[in-house]
Short mmCIF file of C-alpha atoms in Angstrom, two decimals:
data_model
loop_
_atom_site.label_atom_id
_atom_site.label_comp_id
_atom_site.label_asym_id
_atom_site.label_seq_id
_atom_site.Cartn_x
_atom_site.Cartn_y
_atom_site.Cartn_z
CA MET A 258 -18.77 -16.00 1.76
CA PHE A 259 -16.25 -13.39 1.59
CA LYS A 260 -18.61 -10.47 1.83
CA ALA A 261 -20.12 -12.12 4.94
CA ARG A 262 -16.76 -12.57 6.55
CA MET A 263 -15.89 -8.72 5.81
CA ALA A 264 -18.98 -7.42 7.28
CA LEU A 265 -17.82 -9.67 10.49
CA ALA A 266 -14.62 -7.60 10.28
CA ALA A 267 -16.14 -4.24 10.17
CA ALA A 268 -18.54 -5.00 13.02
CA THR A 269 -15.90 -6.35 15.07
CA ALA A 270 -13.52 -3.61 14.51
CA LEU A 271 -16.17 -1.28 15.35
CA THR A 272 -16.37 -2.38 18.81
CA ILE A 273 -12.72 -2.33 19.63
CA ALA A 274 -12.20 1.30 18.17
CA LEU A 275 -11.08 3.64 21.15
CA PRO A 276 -10.47 7.17 20.16
CA ALA A 277 -8.33 8.88 22.50
CA LEU A 278 -9.10 12.05 24.68
CA ALA A 279 -7.52 15.22 24.85
CA GLN A 280 -5.91 14.07 28.28
CA ASP A 281 -4.82 11.20 27.22
CA ALA A 282 -1.73 12.84 25.05
CA PRO A 283 1.60 12.66 27.11
CA GLU A 284 3.08 15.92 28.05
CA ALA A 285 5.91 15.70 25.58
CA PHE A 286 3.28 15.33 22.63
CA LYS A 287 1.38 18.97 23.52
CA GLY A 288 1.95 21.82 21.27
CA SER A 289 0.28 24.42 19.26
CA GLY A 290 0.29 25.54 15.87
CA THR A 291 -0.54 23.76 12.36
CA LEU A 292 1.11 21.19 10.75
CA ILE A 293 0.91 20.86 6.73
CA VAL A 294 0.47 17.18 5.77
CA ASN A 295 1.35 16.36 2.11
CA ASN A 296 -0.38 13.17 1.04
CA TRP A 297 -2.18 11.48 -2.05
CA GLY A 298 -5.78 13.08 -1.53
CA GLY A 299 -9.09 11.33 -1.99
CA PRO A 300 -11.47 8.94 0.00
CA THR A 301 -8.77 6.72 1.33
CA VAL A 302 -6.87 9.67 2.61
CA GLU A 303 -9.90 10.61 4.48
CA LYS A 304 -10.07 7.25 6.16
CA MET A 305 -6.64 7.60 7.36
CA HIS A 306 -7.19 10.86 8.93
CA ASP A 307 -10.10 9.15 10.53
CA ALA A 308 -8.33 6.21 11.70
CA TRP A 309 -4.72 7.35 12.56
CA TYR A 310 -4.59 11.08 13.64
CA GLY A 311 -8.46 12.70 13.31
CA ASP A 312 -7.89 12.95 17.35
CA PHE A 313 -4.25 14.43 17.23
CA PRO A 314 -5.67 18.39 17.23
CA ALA A 315 -7.95 17.84 20.47
CA ALA A 316 -5.29 15.49 22.04
CA THR A 317 -2.23 17.67 21.39
CA GLY A 318 -3.31 21.20 20.79
CA ILE A 319 -1.57 20.64 17.28
CA ASP A 320 -3.84 21.17 14.17
CA ILE A 321 -3.40 19.60 10.75
CA ALA A 322 -3.86 20.97 7.25
CA PHE A 323 -3.57 19.07 4.27
CA THR A 324 -2.03 19.41 0.68
CA SER A 325 -1.12 17.16 -2.37
CA VAL A 326 0.40 15.10 -4.25
CA PRO A 327 3.86 13.69 -2.66
CA ASP A 328 6.44 15.30 -4.85
CA VAL A 329 10.26 14.64 -4.36
CA ALA A 330 11.16 17.32 -7.26
CA LYS A 331 9.08 20.03 -5.84
CA LEU A 332 10.51 19.28 -2.41
CA GLN A 333 13.90 19.54 -3.62
CA ILE A 334 12.83 22.87 -5.35
CA MET A 335 11.58 24.05 -1.87
CA ALA A 336 14.94 23.19 -0.30
CA GLN A 337 16.92 25.03 -3.02
CA VAL A 338 14.97 28.41 -2.46
CA GLY A 339 14.56 27.81 1.39
CA ASN A 340 11.13 27.39 1.55
CA ILE A 341 10.16 24.06 2.86
CA GLU A 342 5.77 24.30 2.88
CA TRP A 343 5.47 20.62 4.34
CA ASP A 344 5.78 19.14 7.56
CA MET A 345 5.01 15.50 6.82
CA VAL A 346 5.10 13.78 3.44
CA ASP A 347 3.37 10.34 2.79
CA PHE A 348 6.41 9.06 0.24
CA GLU A 349 6.08 6.04 -1.72
CA GLY A 350 9.33 3.65 -1.15
CA ASN A 351 11.09 5.05 -4.09
CA GLN A 352 10.17 8.38 -3.49
CA MET A 353 11.70 8.35 -0.24
CA LEU A 354 14.75 6.69 -1.32
CA MET A 355 15.04 9.88 -3.65
CA ALA A 356 14.64 12.14 -1.12
CA MET A 357 17.00 10.48 1.33
CA LYS A 358 19.67 10.48 -1.64
CA GLU A 359 19.05 14.38 -2.18
CA GLY A 360 19.63 14.86 1.71
CA LEU A 361 16.03 15.94 1.87
CA LEU A 362 14.75 14.18 4.77
CA GLU A 363 14.73 14.55 8.79
CA PRO A 364 15.61 11.26 10.78
CA ILE A 365 12.57 9.89 12.31
CA ASP A 366 12.77 10.62 16.24
CA TYR A 367 12.29 6.86 17.52
CA ASP A 368 12.98 7.82 21.20
CA LEU A 369 9.73 9.89 21.12
CA LEU A 370 8.07 7.07 19.05
CA TYR A 371 8.95 4.59 21.55
CA SER A 372 7.85 6.61 24.11
CA LEU A 373 4.51 6.35 22.99
CA VAL A 374 4.50 3.06 21.33
CA PRO A 375 6.38 0.15 22.71
CA LYS A 376 8.71 -0.91 20.19
CA GLU A 377 7.91 -4.63 20.30
CA ASN A 378 4.33 -3.90 19.10
CA LEU A 379 5.62 -2.57 15.85
CA ASP A 380 6.89 -4.13 12.37
CA ALA A 381 10.38 -3.52 12.27
CA ALA A 382 10.25 -4.23 8.50
CA VAL A 383 8.50 -0.55 7.92
CA LEU A 384 10.46 1.49 10.37
CA THR A 385 13.41 2.94 8.60
CA GLU A 386 15.95 5.92 9.52
CA TYR A 387 13.91 8.43 7.62
CA GLY A 388 10.37 7.16 7.48
CA VAL A 389 7.85 5.11 9.50
CA GLY A 390 5.16 2.82 7.49
CA SER A 391 1.81 4.44 6.40
CA VAL A 392 -0.01 2.21 3.73
CA ALA A 393 1.07 -0.48 1.64
CA PHE A 394 -0.74 -0.52 -1.82
CA SER A 395 -1.72 -4.18 -2.96
CA THR A 396 -2.10 -6.03 -6.19
CA VAL A 397 -4.15 -9.15 -5.84
CA ILE A 398 -5.47 -12.21 -7.77
CA ALA A 399 -9.43 -11.67 -8.19
CA TRP A 400 -11.73 -13.45 -10.25
CA ASN A 401 -15.81 -13.37 -11.09
CA THR A 402 -17.27 -16.06 -8.89
CA GLU A 403 -20.33 -16.39 -11.22
CA LEU A 404 -17.84 -17.79 -13.98
CA PHE A 405 -15.83 -19.76 -11.36
CA PRO A 406 -18.16 -20.71 -8.66
CA GLU A 407 -15.73 -23.52 -7.38
CA GLY A 408 -13.00 -20.89 -6.78
CA GLY A 409 -10.18 -19.03 -8.87
CA PRO A 410 -6.52 -18.99 -9.17
CA LYS A 411 -4.40 -19.92 -5.99
CA ASP A 412 -1.19 -18.15 -7.26
CA TRP A 413 -0.19 -16.38 -10.53
CA VAL A 414 1.18 -19.67 -12.43
CA GLU A 415 -2.67 -20.70 -11.96
CA PHE A 416 -3.83 -17.18 -13.12
CA PHE A 417 -1.98 -17.72 -16.61
CA ASP A 418 -3.51 -21.35 -17.24
CA THR A 419 -5.80 -20.60 -19.74
CA ASP A 420 -7.08 -23.97 -20.05
CA LYS A 421 -8.04 -24.15 -16.11
CA PHE A 422 -9.68 -20.83 -16.26
CA PRO A 423 -10.56 -19.53 -19.44
CA GLY A 424 -11.56 -16.03 -19.25
CA ARG A 425 -10.71 -12.11 -20.11
CA ARG A 426 -7.66 -11.40 -18.08
CA ALA A 427 -6.52 -7.81 -16.86
CA LEU A 428 -3.24 -6.58 -15.48
CA TYR A 429 -2.22 -2.99 -14.40
CA ALA A 430 0.01 -1.35 -17.27
CA ASN A 431 3.02 -0.54 -14.86
CA PRO A 432 6.09 -2.42 -15.24
CA LYS A 433 5.87 -2.52 -11.37
CA PRO A 434 4.59 -4.96 -10.47
CA ALA A 435 4.11 -6.53 -13.99
CA LEU A 436 7.51 -7.58 -13.75
CA GLU A 437 6.99 -9.43 -10.42
CA ILE A 438 3.80 -11.25 -11.67
CA ALA A 439 5.44 -12.36 -14.70
CA MET A 440 8.41 -13.71 -12.71
CA LEU A 441 6.03 -15.29 -10.51
CA ALA A 442 3.86 -16.73 -13.34
CA ALA A 443 7.11 -18.36 -14.92
CA GLY A 444 7.38 -20.36 -11.65
CA LYS A 445 10.36 -18.13 -10.04
CA ALA A 446 10.33 -18.42 -6.09
CA PRO A 447 9.17 -15.35 -4.55
CA ASN A 448 12.28 -15.01 -2.17
CA THR A 449 14.55 -15.25 -5.37
CA LEU A 450 12.91 -12.47 -7.53
CA TYR A 451 15.88 -9.81 -6.77
CA PRO A 452 18.10 -9.00 -7.66
CA MET A 453 15.81 -9.54 -10.54
CA ASP A 454 17.41 -10.30 -13.90
CA ILE A 455 15.83 -7.73 -16.19
CA ASP A 456 16.28 -9.75 -19.45
CA GLU A 457 14.60 -12.81 -17.62
CA ALA A 458 11.73 -10.96 -16.59
CA PHE A 459 11.05 -9.68 -19.91
CA ALA A 460 11.30 -13.03 -21.53
CA ALA A 461 8.97 -13.66 -18.84
CA LEU A 462 6.55 -11.06 -20.08
CA ASP A 463 6.61 -12.14 -23.34
CA ALA A 464 5.16 -15.25 -22.26
CA ILE A 465 2.00 -14.14 -20.28
CA GLY A 466 1.60 -10.86 -22.64
CA PRO A 467 -0.69 -12.75 -25.11
CA LYS A 468 -2.80 -13.98 -22.47
CA VAL A 469 -3.60 -10.32 -21.11
CA ASP A 470 -7.12 -9.08 -22.65
CA LEU A 471 -6.64 -5.71 -21.05
CA TRP A 472 -3.77 -3.49 -19.59
CA VAL A 473 -5.36 -1.08 -17.11
CA GLU A 474 -3.80 2.23 -17.13
CA LYS A 475 -5.81 3.87 -13.96
CA THR A 476 -6.69 1.94 -10.86
CA SER A 477 -9.75 3.75 -10.97
CA GLN A 478 -10.86 1.72 -13.79
CA TRP A 479 -10.88 -1.37 -11.62
CA ASP A 480 -14.28 -0.18 -10.41
CA VAL A 481 -16.06 0.02 -13.55
CA LEU A 482 -14.48 -3.15 -14.97
CA ILE A 483 -15.88 -5.27 -12.16
CA GLN A 484 -19.15 -3.53 -12.14
CA ASN A 485 -19.84 -3.90 -15.52
CA SER A 486 -18.22 -7.93 -15.55
CA GLU A 487 -16.08 -6.63 -18.46
CA VAL A 488 -13.06 -8.99 -16.99
CA ASP A 489 -13.27 -12.37 -15.48
CA LEU A 490 -9.64 -12.51 -14.03
CA MET A 491 -7.79 -9.53 -12.63
CA GLY A 492 -4.40 -9.05 -10.98
CA SER A 493 -5.88 -5.84 -9.62
CA SER A 494 -5.82 -3.48 -6.84
CA LEU A 495 -6.99 -4.93 -3.52
CA ALA A 496 -8.64 -1.69 -1.99
CA ARG A 497 -10.64 -1.32 -5.40
CA THR A 498 -11.70 -4.82 -5.32
CA MET A 499 -12.55 -5.23 -1.71
CA ALA A 500 -14.83 -2.03 -2.24
CA GLN A 501 -16.61 -3.43 -5.19
CA ILE A 502 -16.89 -7.13 -3.29
CA GLN A 503 -18.33 -5.22 -0.44
CA ALA A 504 -20.78 -3.55 -2.69
CA GLY A 505 -22.37 -6.90 -3.65
CA GLU A 506 -20.37 -7.47 -6.85
CA PRO A 507 -19.67 -11.30 -7.72
CA TYR A 508 -15.93 -11.16 -7.32
CA ALA A 509 -13.57 -13.21 -4.97
CA LEU A 510 -9.86 -12.60 -4.31
CA THR A 511 -6.83 -14.45 -2.73
CA TYR A 512 -4.00 -13.09 -0.68
CA ASN A 513 -1.74 -15.54 -1.48
CA GLN A 514 1.39 -14.15 -3.80
CA SER A 515 -0.44 -10.41 -3.67
CA ILE A 516 2.15 -8.24 -4.25
CA SER A 517 2.54 -4.94 -1.91
CA GLU A 518 4.31 -1.71 -2.48
CA GLN A 519 5.16 0.08 0.93
CA SER A 520 4.77 3.86 1.55
CA TYR A 521 5.88 5.91 4.43
CA TRP A 522 5.46 8.71 6.79
CA THR A 523 8.41 11.19 6.20
CA ILE A 524 9.66 14.72 7.53
CA PRO A 525 11.17 16.91 5.27
CA LYS A 526 14.68 18.29 6.34
CA GLY A 527 14.06 22.07 7.67
CA ALA A 528 10.25 21.61 7.74
CA PRO A 529 8.82 24.72 9.45
CA ASN A 530 7.67 22.46 12.51
CA VAL A 531 9.85 19.53 12.75
CA ALA A 532 9.34 18.55 16.41
CA ASP A 533 5.71 18.63 16.01
CA ALA A 534 5.85 16.35 13.00
CA GLN A 535 7.72 13.83 14.87
CA LYS A 536 4.87 13.61 17.30
CA LEU A 537 2.62 13.13 14.71
CA VAL A 538 4.31 10.35 12.98
CA ALA A 539 4.51 8.94 16.28
CA TRP A 540 0.83 9.25 16.89
CA THR A 541 0.14 7.48 13.45
CA VAL A 542 1.09 4.17 14.72
CA ARG A 543 -0.71 3.87 18.15
CA GLU A 544 -2.72 0.91 18.50
CA GLU A 545 -6.18 2.85 19.00
CA GLY A 546 -5.55 4.22 15.54
CA ALA A 547 -4.89 0.69 14.11
CA LYS A 548 -7.91 -0.70 15.55
CA LYS A 549 -9.95 1.96 14.11
CA ALA A 550 -8.07 1.23 10.84
CA LEU A 551 -9.08 -2.35 10.28
CA GLU A 552 -12.81 -1.04 10.51
CA LEU A 553 -11.87 1.92 7.77
CA LEU A 554 -9.06 0.32 5.88
CA PRO A 555 -9.13 -3.39 6.12
CA TYR A 556 -7.42 -3.58 2.85
CA TYR A 557 -4.04 -2.41 4.40
CA GLY A 558 -1.78 -3.90 6.96
CA MET A 559 -1.10 -1.94 10.39
CA THR A 560 2.68 -0.99 11.41
CA ASN A 561 1.13 -1.58 14.71
CA ILE A 562 0.88 -5.15 14.56
CA ALA A 563 -0.28 -5.68 18.22
CA VAL A 564 -3.48 -5.25 16.63
CA TYR A 565 -3.80 -8.82 15.13
CA ASP A 566 -3.30 -10.12 18.62
CA ASP A 567 -6.74 -10.42 19.93
CA LEU A 568 -8.64 -11.05 16.84
CA ALA A 569 -10.58 -14.28 16.20
CA PRO A 570 -8.88 -16.52 13.48
CA GLU A 571 -11.55 -16.29 11.05
CA LEU A 572 -11.49 -12.53 11.29
CA LYS A 573 -7.72 -12.45 10.88
CA SER A 574 -8.20 -14.37 8.04
CA GLU A 575 -9.78 -11.63 5.87
CA LEU A 576 -7.04 -8.84 6.75
CA PRO A 577 -4.03 -8.78 4.39
CA GLY A 578 -2.15 -7.59 7.27
CA ALA A 579 -2.66 -10.54 9.53
CA PRO A 580 0.41 -12.74 9.60
CA GLU A 581 -0.53 -15.76 7.88
CA ASN A 582 -1.60 -13.45 4.97
CA ALA A 583 1.66 -11.16 5.15
CA ALA A 584 3.46 -14.61 5.02
CA THR A 585 2.54 -15.28 1.63
CA ALA A 586 2.71 -11.94 0.19
CA HIS A 587 5.48 -10.47 -2.10
CA LYS A 588 6.90 -7.22 -0.92
CA ILE A 589 8.15 -4.95 -3.80
CA ASP A 590 11.99 -4.08 -3.20
CA ALA A 591 11.98 -0.54 -3.55
CA GLN A 592 15.79 -0.12 -3.56
CA TRP A 593 16.02 -2.33 -6.66
CA TRP A 594 13.49 -0.29 -8.53
CA PHE A 595 15.14 2.81 -7.22
CA ASP A 596 18.49 1.51 -8.78
CA ASN A 597 17.00 0.03 -12.14
CA GLY A 598 13.60 1.68 -12.61
CA ALA A 599 14.91 4.21 -15.21
CA GLU A 600 15.90 1.25 -17.73
CA VAL A 601 12.91 -0.81 -16.83
CA ARG A 602 10.58 2.06 -17.70
CA THR A 603 12.03 2.80 -21.12
CA ARG A 604 12.21 -0.92 -22.17
CA TRP A 605 8.59 -1.55 -20.81
CA LEU A 606 7.17 1.47 -22.77
CA ASP A 607 8.47 -0.32 -26.12
CA TRP A 608 7.21 -3.36 -24.71
CA LEU A 609 3.68 -2.30 -23.95
CA SER A 610 3.22 -0.39 -27.29
CA GLN A 611 3.83 -3.84 -29.03
CA GLN A 612 1.19 -5.51 -27.23
#
């Protein structure tokens, strides 16, 4: 059962989590003062802190304080008045591209980063000139196991097969990833989605629209919907769904054709403590932190992919970032959405209002 295997994952991760001690930090990472990290707040961020950089102050002498939420427009105003308040920001992919376009970010010091973590241990796909992968938020196919005890849909085509899988369906009310889901449901191959034909995508939305009983406006709603068994099939938040499954709710999910959107650690140009922020960015991708994160954040892939090497196959099968699961996932093309998002959102709002 899924819940039993996830309990195994947590227990095993506990045994391999090795927190760094103060004397473990290389001399180049020592410092003083306080870094201001701008992130999204909430319990997930608290777990990120515990896993990735909670030991950073003790190991380096550099304290960390937090604020929220990441906002490119606010950063732009800070730059205009010459008063950057943040040292490190957890930007979504689109936000990072916007900040890059406006010249608001410092390049990542990869020489420093690779002095702490071997380059070959890291996922090159989430290492960019101005950002290092933090977390990826995933949408997965999930279902009520009491209604479908023999298993649920294996892909988005089956998800919308109302004869094979009758029941109430829910999707997140956002064009991203609704357009990707619609195209996959139409049988489009994942590696051919981009550049996306917008007319084709909305025609695909027209096909699935009548089969969606509920468009969920906030990801926090998934918790209540699952607890009350209000929906039978969901294109839902992986983190929210997994938390409810672990709490004992009768739901299951598949990682096949999951859809993820990557976020990145970035450093604002002209930040008060750029040099120390570079140290913290590097600290977030240590193997020790990735191992701890498998316990606290099993619903995210790790930038440090070496963490998967020593795990048993049955354990890796339950982790979205494990190579075999990542291979079947679809990654949002942030550049395409950056270039086309405004046009799509205007059309999406009109389309959704007619559902």
